[in-house]
Amino acid sequence: SYVLTQPPSVSVAPGQTARITCGGNNIGSKSVHWYQQKPGQAPVLVVYDDSDRPSGIPERFSGSNSGNTATLTISRVEAGDEADYYCQVWDSSSDHYVFGTGTKVTVL
Amino acid sequence: EVQLVESGGGLVQPGRSLRLSCAASGFTFDDYAMHWVRQAPGKGLEWVSGISWNSGSIGYADSVKGRFTISRDNAKNSLYLQMNSLRAEDTALYYCAKDKGSIAAGGWFDPWGQGTLVTVSS
């Protein structure tokens, strides 16, 4: 089955840039979606199709995808960005949706 | 405003059954595929099952295939998950989520409900 690997944690100071990676075999050939989950809340879509943002999501959130790594970038990080972040793809070989292992972003 | 409200969770003994429901509003329910995604306590997200707009295409995670059955009633704007032969490892918060399109094959989940907690324990 297809596996998506994320770093368990990323720490960043306010105002700096956080980069969260999502590794998978030839992930660049797939569409990657990203979710933010704050404590006690349901996940929220923050990036879809590698780099598009849903309405209402700040421009500070951006995404890229190439080769074996997709990246979610959060610019000018704020305290309110502290959350768990998950990447997700559709694996057409198994007809399954796959989530990454998740990354906890801590704002110092 | 799109709203998804799950219900039906609770404490159940191993081997027993439970049926979850998801009431949808704020969008044309029968235009979209729908999914169940779960999250075990302190763990990550796991896709459980998805169903196309007309129930013509259904998929299950390997961990639940043969035990869980997804269904929908478009007349009632409702999604269901029948869970049989429950195991301790099925303990999780179960979320209902709307697909980006009408078929449950690819794409993303948006939005999600607040979830309903299922605890499997003797």
Coordinates of N, CA and C in Angstrom, one line a residue:
Chain A
S1 N 0.8 -1.2 0.0 CA 0.0 0.0 0.0 C 0.9 1.3 0.0
Y2 N 0.3 2.4 -0.5 CA 1.0 3.6 -0.6 C 1.2 4.3 0.8
V3 N 2.4 4.7 1.0 CA 2.8 5.3 2.3 C 3.2 6.8 2.2
L4 N 2.7 7.6 3.0 CA 3.1 9.0 3.1 C 3.7 9.3 4.4
T5 N 4.9 9.8 4.4 CA 5.7 10.0 5.6 C 5.9 11.5 5.8
Q6 N 5.6 12.0 7.0 CA 5.8 13.3 7.5 C 6.6 13.4 8.7
P7 N 7.3 14.5 8.9 CA 8.1 14.6 10.2 C 7.1 14.8 11.3
P8 N 7.4 14.1 12.5 CA 6.4 14.2 13.6 C 6.2 15.6 14.1
S9 N 7.2 16.5 14.0 CA 7.1 17.8 14.6 C 7.9 18.8 13.8
V10 N 7.4 20.0 13.8 CA 8.2 21.2 13.3 C 8.0 22.3 14.3
S11 N 9.0 23.0 14.6 CA 8.9 24.2 15.5 C 9.4 25.4 14.7
V12 N 8.7 26.5 15.0 CA 9.0 27.7 14.2 C 8.6 28.9 15.1
A13 N 9.4 30.0 15.0 CA 9.2 31.2 15.7 C 8.1 32.1 15.0
P14 N 7.4 32.8 15.7 CA 6.4 33.7 15.1 C 7.0 34.6 14.0
G15 N 6.3 34.7 12.9 CA 6.8 35.6 11.8 C 7.8 34.9 10.9
Q16 N 8.2 33.7 11.3 CA 9.1 32.9 10.4 C 8.3 32.0 9.5
T17 N 9.0 31.2 8.7 CA 8.4 30.3 7.7 C 8.5 28.8 8.2
A18 N 7.3 28.1 8.2 CA 7.3 26.7 8.5 C 7.1 25.9 7.2
R19 N 7.9 24.9 7.1 CA 7.8 24.0 5.9 C 7.6 22.6 6.4
I20 N 6.5 22.0 5.9 CA 6.1 20.6 6.3 C 6.2 19.7 5.1
T21 N 7.0 18.7 5.2 CA 7.2 17.8 4.1 C 6.3 16.6 4.1
C22 N 6.0 16.0 3.0 CA 5.2 14.8 2.9 C 5.8 13.9 1.8
G23 N 6.5 12.9 2.2 CA 7.2 12.0 1.3 C 6.5 10.8 0.9
G24 N 6.5 10.5 -0.4 CA 5.9 9.3 -1.0 C 6.5 9.0 -2.3
N25 N 6.5 7.7 -2.7 CA 7.1 7.3 -3.9 C 6.4 7.9 -5.1
N26 N 7.2 8.8 -5.8 CA 6.7 9.5 -7.0 C 5.5 10.3 -6.7
I27 N 5.4 10.9 -5.5 CA 4.2 11.7 -5.1 C 4.0 12.8 -6.1
G28 N 5.0 13.3 -6.8 CA 4.8 14.4 -7.8 C 3.8 14.0 -8.9
S29 N 3.5 12.8 -9.1 CA 2.6 12.3 -10.1 C 1.1 12.3 -9.6
K30 N 1.0 12.6 -8.3 CA -0.3 12.6 -7.7 C -0.7 14.0 -7.2
S31 N -2.0 14.2 -7.0 CA -2.5 15.5 -6.4 C -2.5 15.4 -4.9
V32 N -1.9 16.3 -4.3 CA -1.8 16.3 -2.8 C -2.6 17.4 -2.2
H33 N -3.3 17.0 -1.1 CA -4.2 17.9 -0.4 C -3.7 17.9 1.1
W34 N -3.9 19.1 1.7 CA -3.4 19.3 3.1 C -4.5 19.8 4.0
Y35 N -4.5 19.3 5.2 CA -5.5 19.6 6.2 C -4.8 20.1 7.5
Q36 N -5.5 21.0 8.2 CA -5.1 21.6 9.5 C -6.1 21.1 10.5
Q37 N -5.5 20.6 11.6 CA -6.4 20.1 12.7 C -5.9 20.7 14.0
K38 N -6.7 21.6 14.5 CA -6.4 22.2 15.9 C -7.0 21.3 16.9
P39 N -6.5 21.3 18.2 CA -6.9 20.5 19.2 C -8.4 20.5 19.5
G40 N -9.0 19.3 19.5 CA -10.5 19.2 19.8 C -11.4 19.6 18.6
Q41 N -10.8 19.9 17.4 CA -11.6 20.3 16.3 C -11.4 19.3 15.1
A42 N -12.4 19.4 14.2 CA -12.3 18.6 13.0 C -11.2 19.2 12.0
P43 N -10.7 18.3 11.2 CA -9.7 18.8 10.2 C -10.4 19.8 9.2
V44 N -9.5 20.8 8.8 CA -10.0 21.8 7.8 C -9.0 21.7 6.6
L45 N -9.6 21.7 5.4 CA -8.8 21.7 4.2 C -8.1 23.1 4.0
V46 N -6.7 23.1 3.9 CA -6.0 24.4 3.7 C -5.4 24.5 2.3
V47 N -5.1 23.4 1.7 CA -4.5 23.4 0.3 C -5.0 22.1 -0.4
Y48 N -5.5 22.3 -1.7 CA -5.9 21.1 -2.5 C -5.2 21.2 -3.8
D49 N -5.1 20.0 -4.5 CA -4.5 19.9 -5.8 C -3.1 20.6 -5.7
D50 N -2.3 20.2 -4.8 CA -0.9 20.6 -4.6 C -0.7 22.0 -4.1
S51 N -1.4 23.0 -4.7 CA -1.1 24.4 -4.4 C -2.3 25.3 -4.4
D52 N -3.5 24.8 -4.5 CA -4.6 25.7 -4.6 C -5.2 25.9 -3.1
R53 N -5.7 27.1 -2.9 CA -6.3 27.4 -1.5 C -7.8 27.5 -1.6
P54 N -8.5 26.9 -0.7 CA -9.9 27.1 -0.6 C -10.2 28.5 -0.2
S55 N -11.4 29.0 -0.5 CA -11.8 30.4 -0.1 C -11.7 30.5 1.5
G56 N -11.2 31.6 1.9 CA -11.1 31.8 3.4 C -9.8 31.4 4.0
I57 N -8.9 30.7 3.2 CA -7.6 30.3 3.7 C -6.6 31.4 3.4
P58 N -5.8 31.8 4.3 CA -4.9 32.9 4.1 C -3.9 32.6 3.0
E59 N -3.4 33.6 2.3 CA -2.3 33.4 1.3 C -1.0 32.9 1.9
R60 N -0.9 33.0 3.2 CA 0.3 32.5 3.9 C 0.5 31.0 3.7
F61 N -0.6 30.3 3.4 CA -0.5 28.9 3.2 C -0.3 28.6 1.7
S62 N 0.7 27.9 1.4 CA 1.0 27.5 0.0 C 1.6 26.1 -0.1
G63 N 1.5 25.5 -1.2 CA 1.9 24.1 -1.4 C 2.7 23.9 -2.7
S64 N 3.5 22.9 -2.7 CA 4.3 22.5 -3.9 C 4.4 21.0 -3.9
N65 N 4.7 20.4 -5.0 CA 4.8 19.0 -5.1 C 5.7 18.6 -6.3
S66 N 6.7 17.8 -6.1 CA 7.6 17.4 -7.1 C 8.4 16.2 -6.7
G67 N 8.7 15.3 -7.6 CA 9.5 14.2 -7.3 C 8.9 13.3 -6.2
N68 N 9.6 13.1 -5.1 CA 9.1 12.2 -4.1 C 8.7 13.0 -2.8
T69 N 8.6 14.4 -3.0 CA 8.2 15.2 -1.8 C 7.2 16.3 -2.2
A70 N 6.2 16.4 -1.3 CA 5.3 17.5 -1.4 C 5.5 18.4 -0.1
T71 N 5.3 19.7 -0.3 CA 5.6 20.6 0.9 C 4.5 21.6 1.1
L72 N 4.1 21.7 2.3 CA 3.2 22.8 2.7 C 4.0 23.8 3.4
T73 N 3.9 25.1 2.9 CA 4.7 26.2 3.5 C 3.7 27.2 4.1
I74 N 4.0 27.5 5.4 CA 3.3 28.5 6.1 C 4.2 29.7 6.3
S75 N 3.9 30.8 5.7 CA 4.7 32.0 5.8 C 4.2 32.9 6.9
R76 N 5.1 33.7 7.5 CA 4.7 34.6 8.5 C 3.8 33.9 9.6
V77 N 4.4 32.9 10.1 CA 3.6 32.0 11.1 C 3.1 32.8 12.2
E78 N 1.9 32.5 12.6 CA 1.2 33.1 13.7 C 0.9 32.1 14.8
A79 N 0.6 32.5 16.0 CA 0.3 31.6 17.1 C -0.9 30.7 16.7
G80 N -1.8 31.2 16.0 CA -3.0 30.5 15.6 C -2.8 29.4 14.6
D81 N -1.6 29.3 14.1 CA -1.3 28.3 13.1 C -0.8 27.0 13.8
E82 N -0.7 27.0 15.1 CA -0.3 25.9 15.9 C -1.3 24.8 15.8
A83 N -1.0 23.6 15.2 CA -1.9 22.6 14.9 C -1.2 21.4 14.4
D84 N -2.0 20.3 14.2 CA -1.5 19.1 13.4 C -1.8 19.3 11.9
Y85 N -0.9 18.9 11.1 CA -1.1 19.0 9.6 C -1.0 17.7 9.0
Y86 N -1.9 17.4 8.1 CA -1.9 16.1 7.4 C -1.9 16.3 5.9
C87 N -1.1 15.5 5.2 CA -1.2 15.5 3.7 C -2.1 14.3 3.4
Q88 N -2.6 14.3 2.1 CA -3.5 13.2 1.7 C -3.5 13.1 0.2
V89 N -3.5 11.9 -0.3 CA -3.6 11.6 -1.7 C -4.6 10.5 -2.0
W90 N -4.9 10.3 -3.3 CA -5.7 9.2 -3.8 C -4.7 8.2 -4.4
D91 N -4.7 7.0 -4.0 CA -3.8 6.0 -4.5 C -4.7 5.1 -5.5
S92 N -4.5 5.4 -6.8 CA -5.3 4.8 -7.8 C -5.0 3.3 -7.9
S93 N -3.8 2.8 -7.5 CA -3.5 1.4 -7.6 C -4.3 0.6 -6.6
S94 N -4.7 1.1 -5.5 CA -5.5 0.4 -4.5 C -6.9 0.9 -4.4
D95 N -7.2 2.0 -5.1 CA -8.5 2.7 -4.9 C -8.7 3.1 -3.5
H96 N -7.7 3.6 -2.8 CA -7.8 4.0 -1.4 C -7.3 5.4 -1.3
Y97 N -7.9 6.1 -0.3 CA -7.4 7.4 0.1 C -6.4 7.2 1.1
V98 N -5.3 7.9 1.1 CA -4.2 7.8 2.0 C -3.8 9.1 2.7
F99 N -3.7 9.0 4.0 CA -3.2 10.2 4.8 C -1.8 10.0 5.2
G100 N -1.1 11.2 5.3 CA 0.2 11.1 5.9 C 0.2 10.9 7.4
T101 N 1.3 10.7 8.0 CA 1.4 10.4 9.4 C 1.2 11.6 10.3
G102 N 1.1 12.8 9.7 CA 0.8 14.0 10.5 C 2.0 14.7 11.1
T103 N 2.0 16.0 11.1 CA 3.1 16.8 11.7 C 2.5 17.8 12.7
K104 N 3.0 17.9 13.9 CA 2.6 18.8 14.8 C 3.5 20.1 14.7
V105 N 2.8 21.2 14.4 CA 3.5 22.5 14.3 C 3.4 23.2 15.6
T106 N 4.6 23.5 16.2 CA 4.6 24.3 17.4 C 5.2 25.7 17.1
V107 N 4.5 26.7 17.6 CA 4.9 28.1 17.4 C 5.6 28.5 18.7
L108 N 6.9 28.8 18.6 CA 7.7 29.0 19.8 C 7.4 30.3 20.5
Chain B
E1 N -24.8 27.6 4.5 CA -23.6 27.0 5.1 C -23.7 25.5 5.1
V2 N -22.7 24.8 4.6 CA -22.7 23.3 4.6 C -22.5 22.8 6.1
Q3 N -23.3 21.9 6.4 CA -23.2 21.3 7.8 C -23.3 19.8 7.7
L4 N -22.5 19.1 8.4 CA -22.5 17.7 8.6 C -22.5 17.4 10.0
V5 N -23.5 16.6 10.5 CA -23.7 16.3 11.9 C -23.8 14.8 12.1
E6 N -22.8 14.2 12.7 CA -22.7 12.8 12.9 C -23.5 12.4 14.2
S7 N -24.0 11.2 14.3 CA -24.6 10.7 15.5 C -24.5 9.2 15.5
G8 N -24.8 8.6 16.6 CA -24.9 7.1 16.7 C -23.7 6.5 17.4
G9 N -22.7 7.3 17.8 CA -21.6 6.7 18.5 C -21.9 6.3 19.9
G10 N -21.0 5.6 20.6 CA -21.2 5.2 21.9 C -20.3 4.0 22.3
L11 N -20.5 3.5 23.5 CA -19.7 2.4 24.0 C -20.4 1.1 23.6
V12 N -19.6 0.2 23.0 CA -20.1 -1.1 22.5 C -19.1 -2.2 22.8
Q13 N -19.6 -3.4 23.1 CA -18.7 -4.5 23.4 C -18.1 -5.1 22.1
P14 N -17.0 -5.7 22.2 CA -16.3 -6.3 21.1 C -17.3 -7.3 20.5
G15 N -17.3 -7.4 19.2 CA -18.2 -8.3 18.5 C -19.6 -7.8 18.2
R16 N -20.0 -6.7 18.8 CA -21.3 -6.2 18.6 C -21.3 -5.2 17.4
S17 N -22.5 -4.7 17.2 CA -22.7 -3.8 16.0 C -23.1 -2.4 16.5
L18 N -22.9 -1.4 15.5 CA -23.3 0.0 15.8 C -23.6 0.6 14.4
R19 N -24.5 1.5 14.4 CA -24.8 2.2 13.1 C -24.6 3.7 13.3
L20 N -23.7 4.3 12.5 CA -23.5 5.7 12.6 C -24.4 6.4 11.5
S21 N -24.7 7.7 11.8 CA -25.5 8.5 10.8 C -24.8 9.8 10.7
C22 N -25.0 10.4 9.5 CA -24.5 11.8 9.2 C -25.6 12.5 8.5
A23 N -26.1 13.6 9.1 CA -27.1 14.4 8.5 C -26.5 15.6 7.8
A24 N -26.8 15.8 6.5 CA -26.2 16.8 5.7 C -27.2 17.9 5.4
S25 N -26.7 19.1 5.4 CA -27.5 20.3 5.0 C -26.6 21.4 4.4
G26 N -27.3 22.3 3.7 CA -26.6 23.4 3.1 C -26.0 23.2 1.7
F27 N -26.2 22.0 1.1 CA -25.8 21.7 -0.2 C -26.6 20.7 -0.8
T28 N -26.5 20.5 -2.1 CA -27.3 19.4 -2.8 C -26.7 18.1 -2.6
F29 N -27.2 17.4 -1.6 CA -26.5 16.2 -1.1 C -26.3 15.1 -2.2
D30 N -27.2 14.9 -3.1 CA -27.1 13.9 -4.1 C -26.2 14.3 -5.3
D31 N -25.5 15.4 -5.2 CA -24.5 15.8 -6.2 C -23.1 15.4 -5.8
Y32 N -23.0 14.9 -4.6 CA -21.6 14.7 -4.0 C -21.4 13.3 -3.5
A33 N -20.2 12.7 -3.7 CA -19.8 11.6 -2.9 C -19.5 11.9 -1.5
M34 N -19.6 10.9 -0.6 CA -19.4 11.2 0.8 C -18.5 10.1 1.4
H35 N -17.9 10.4 2.6 CA -16.9 9.5 3.1 C -17.0 9.5 4.7
W36 N -16.5 8.4 5.2 CA -16.2 8.3 6.6 C -14.7 8.2 6.8
V37 N -14.2 9.0 7.8 CA -12.8 9.0 8.1 C -12.7 8.9 9.6
R38 N -11.8 8.1 10.2 CA -11.7 8.0 11.6 C -10.4 8.4 12.2
Q39 N -10.4 8.6 13.5 CA -9.1 9.0 14.2 C -9.1 8.4 15.5
A40 N -8.3 7.4 15.7 CA -8.1 6.8 17.0 C -7.5 7.8 18.0
P41 N -7.8 7.6 19.3 CA -7.4 8.6 20.3 C -5.8 8.9 20.2
G42 N -5.5 10.1 20.0 CA -4.1 10.5 19.9 C -3.3 10.1 18.7
K43 N -4.1 9.6 17.7 CA -3.5 9.1 16.5 C -3.9 9.9 15.3
G44 N -3.4 9.5 14.1 CA -3.7 10.2 12.9 C -5.0 9.8 12.2
L45 N -5.2 10.4 11.0 CA -6.4 10.2 10.3 C -6.4 8.9 9.4
E46 N -7.5 8.2 9.3 CA -7.6 7.0 8.5 C -8.9 7.0 7.7
W47 N -8.8 7.0 6.4 CA -10.0 6.9 5.6 C -10.6 5.5 5.8
V48 N -11.9 5.5 6.0 CA -12.7 4.3 6.3 C -13.4 3.8 5.1
S49 N -14.2 4.7 4.5 CA -15.1 4.2 3.4 C -15.6 5.4 2.7
G50 N -16.0 5.2 1.4 CA -16.5 6.3 0.6 C -17.6 5.7 -0.3
I51 N -18.6 6.6 -0.7 CA -19.7 6.2 -1.5 C -20.0 7.3 -2.5
S52 N -20.2 6.9 -3.8 CA -20.5 7.9 -4.8 C -21.9 8.5 -4.7
W53 N -22.2 9.5 -5.5 CA -23.5 10.2 -5.3 C -24.7 9.3 -5.4
N54 N -24.6 8.2 -6.3 CA -25.8 7.4 -6.5 C -25.6 6.0 -5.9
S55 N -24.6 5.8 -5.0 CA -24.3 4.5 -4.4 C -23.7 3.5 -5.4
G56 N -23.4 4.0 -6.6 CA -22.9 3.0 -7.6 C -21.5 2.6 -7.4
S57 N -20.7 3.4 -6.7 CA -19.3 3.1 -6.5 C -19.0 3.3 -5.0
I58 N -18.5 2.2 -4.4 CA -18.3 2.1 -2.9 C -16.9 1.6 -2.7
G59 N -16.2 2.2 -1.7 CA -14.8 1.7 -1.4 C -14.7 1.6 0.1
Y60 N -13.8 0.6 0.5 CA -13.5 0.4 2.0 C -12.0 0.3 2.2
A61 N -11.6 0.8 3.4 CA -10.2 0.5 3.8 C -10.1 -1.0 4.1
D62 N -8.9 -1.6 3.9 CA -8.7 -3.0 4.1 C -9.1 -3.4 5.6
S63 N -8.9 -2.5 6.5 CA -9.1 -2.8 7.9 C -10.5 -3.0 8.3
V64 N -11.4 -2.5 7.4 CA -12.9 -2.6 7.7 C -13.7 -3.4 6.7
K65 N -13.0 -3.8 5.6 CA -13.7 -4.4 4.5 C -14.3 -5.8 5.0
G66 N -15.6 -6.0 4.7 CA -16.3 -7.2 5.1 C -16.9 -7.1 6.5
R67 N -16.6 -6.0 7.2 CA -17.3 -5.8 8.5 C -18.2 -4.5 8.5
F68 N -17.7 -3.5 7.8 CA -18.5 -2.2 7.7 C -19.2 -2.1 6.4
T69 N -20.4 -1.4 6.4 CA -21.1 -1.2 5.2 C -21.6 0.3 5.2
I70 N -21.2 1.0 4.1 CA -21.6 2.4 4.0 C -22.8 2.4 3.1
S71 N -23.7 3.4 3.4 CA -24.9 3.6 2.5 C -25.3 5.0 2.7
R72 N -26.3 5.4 1.8 CA -26.8 6.8 1.8 C -28.3 6.8 1.4
D73 N -29.0 7.8 1.9 CA -30.4 7.9 1.6 C -30.5 9.4 1.1
N74 N -30.5 9.6 -0.2 CA -30.5 10.9 -0.8 C -31.8 11.7 -0.5
A75 N -32.9 10.9 -0.3 CA -34.1 11.6 0.0 C -34.1 12.2 1.4
K76 N -33.3 11.6 2.3 CA -33.2 12.1 3.6 C -31.9 12.9 3.9
N77 N -31.1 13.1 2.8 CA -29.8 13.8 3.0 C -29.0 13.2 4.1
S78 N -28.9 11.9 4.1 CA -28.2 11.2 5.1 C -27.2 10.2 4.6
L79 N -26.1 10.0 5.4 CA -25.1 9.0 5.2 C -25.0 8.1 6.4
Y80 N -24.7 6.8 6.1 CA -24.7 5.9 7.2 C -23.4 5.0 7.2
L81 N -23.1 4.4 8.3 CA -22.0 3.5 8.4 C -22.5 2.4 9.4
Q82 N -22.8 1.2 8.8 CA -23.1 0.0 9.6 C -21.8 -0.7 10.0
M83 N -21.6 -0.8 11.3 CA -20.3 -1.4 11.7 C -20.6 -2.7 12.5
N84 N -20.2 -3.8 11.9 CA -20.4 -5.1 12.6 C -19.1 -5.7 13.1
S85 N -19.2 -6.7 13.9 CA -18.0 -7.4 14.4 C -17.0 -6.4 14.9
L86 N -17.4 -5.5 15.7 CA -16.5 -4.4 16.2 C -15.3 -4.9 17.0
R87 N -14.2 -4.3 16.9 CA -13.0 -4.7 17.6 C -12.4 -3.5 18.4
A88 N -11.6 -3.8 19.4 CA -11.0 -2.7 20.2 C -10.3 -1.7 19.3
E89 N -9.7 -2.1 18.2 CA -8.9 -1.2 17.3 C -9.8 -0.3 16.5
D90 N -11.2 -0.6 16.5 CA -12.1 0.3 15.8 C -12.4 1.5 16.7
T91 N -12.0 1.6 17.9 CA -12.2 2.7 18.8 C -11.6 4.0 18.2
A92 N -12.5 5.0 18.0 CA -12.0 6.2 17.3 C -13.2 7.2 17.2
L93 N -12.8 8.4 16.8 CA -13.7 9.5 16.5 C -14.0 9.3 15.0
Y94 N -15.2 9.1 14.6 CA -15.6 8.9 13.2 C -16.2 10.2 12.7
Y95 N -15.5 10.7 11.6 CA -15.9 11.9 10.9 C -16.6 11.6 9.6
C96 N -17.6 12.3 9.3 CA -18.3 12.3 8.0 C -17.7 13.5 7.2
A97 N -17.4 13.3 5.9 CA -16.8 14.3 5.1 C -17.4 14.3 3.7
K98 N -17.5 15.5 3.2 CA -18.0 15.7 1.8 C -16.9 15.6 0.8
D99 N -17.1 14.9 -0.3 CA -16.1 14.8 -1.4 C -16.2 16.1 -2.2
K100 N -15.1 16.3 -3.0 CA -15.1 17.5 -3.9 C -16.0 17.3 -5.1
G101 N -16.3 16.0 -5.4 CA -17.1 15.7 -6.6 C -18.1 14.6 -6.3
S102 N -18.7 14.1 -7.4 CA -19.8 13.1 -7.3 C -19.3 11.7 -7.2
I103 N -18.1 11.4 -7.6 CA -17.6 10.0 -7.5 C -16.5 9.9 -6.4
A104 N -16.5 8.8 -5.8 CA -15.6 8.6 -4.7 C -14.3 7.9 -5.2
A105 N -13.6 8.7 -6.0 CA -12.4 8.2 -6.6 C -11.4 9.3 -6.9
G106 N -10.7 9.7 -5.9 CA -9.8 10.8 -6.0 C -10.4 12.1 -5.4
G107 N -9.5 13.0 -5.2 CA -10.0 14.3 -4.6 C -9.8 14.5 -3.2
W108 N -10.5 15.5 -2.6 CA -10.2 15.9 -1.2 C -11.5 15.9 -0.5
F109 N -11.4 16.1 0.9 CA -12.6 16.1 1.8 C -12.8 17.5 2.3
D110 N -14.0 18.0 2.1 CA -14.3 19.4 2.5 C -15.7 19.7 2.4
P111 N -16.4 20.0 3.6 CA -15.9 20.1 4.9 C -16.0 18.7 5.6
W112 N -15.7 18.8 6.9 CA -15.9 17.6 7.8 C -16.9 17.9 8.9
G113 N -17.6 16.9 9.4 CA -18.4 17.1 10.6 C -17.5 17.1 11.8
Q114 N -18.2 17.2 13.0 CA -17.4 17.3 14.2 C -17.1 15.9 14.8
G115 N -17.7 14.9 14.2 CA -17.3 13.5 14.6 C -18.2 12.9 15.7
T116 N -18.3 11.6 15.7 CA -19.0 10.9 16.8 C -18.1 9.8 17.3
L117 N -18.0 9.7 18.6 CA -17.0 8.8 19.2 C -17.5 7.4 19.4
V118 N -16.8 6.4 18.9 CA -17.1 5.0 19.1 C -16.0 4.4 20.0
T119 N -16.5 3.8 21.0 CA -15.6 3.1 22.0 C -15.9 1.6 22.0
V120 N -15.0 0.8 21.7 CA -15.2 -0.7 21.7 C -14.5 -1.3 22.9
S121 N -15.2 -1.7 23.9 CA -14.6 -2.2 25.1 C -15.6 -3.1 25.9
S122 N -15.0 -4.1 26.5 CA -15.9 -4.9 27.4 C -16.0 -4.4 28.8

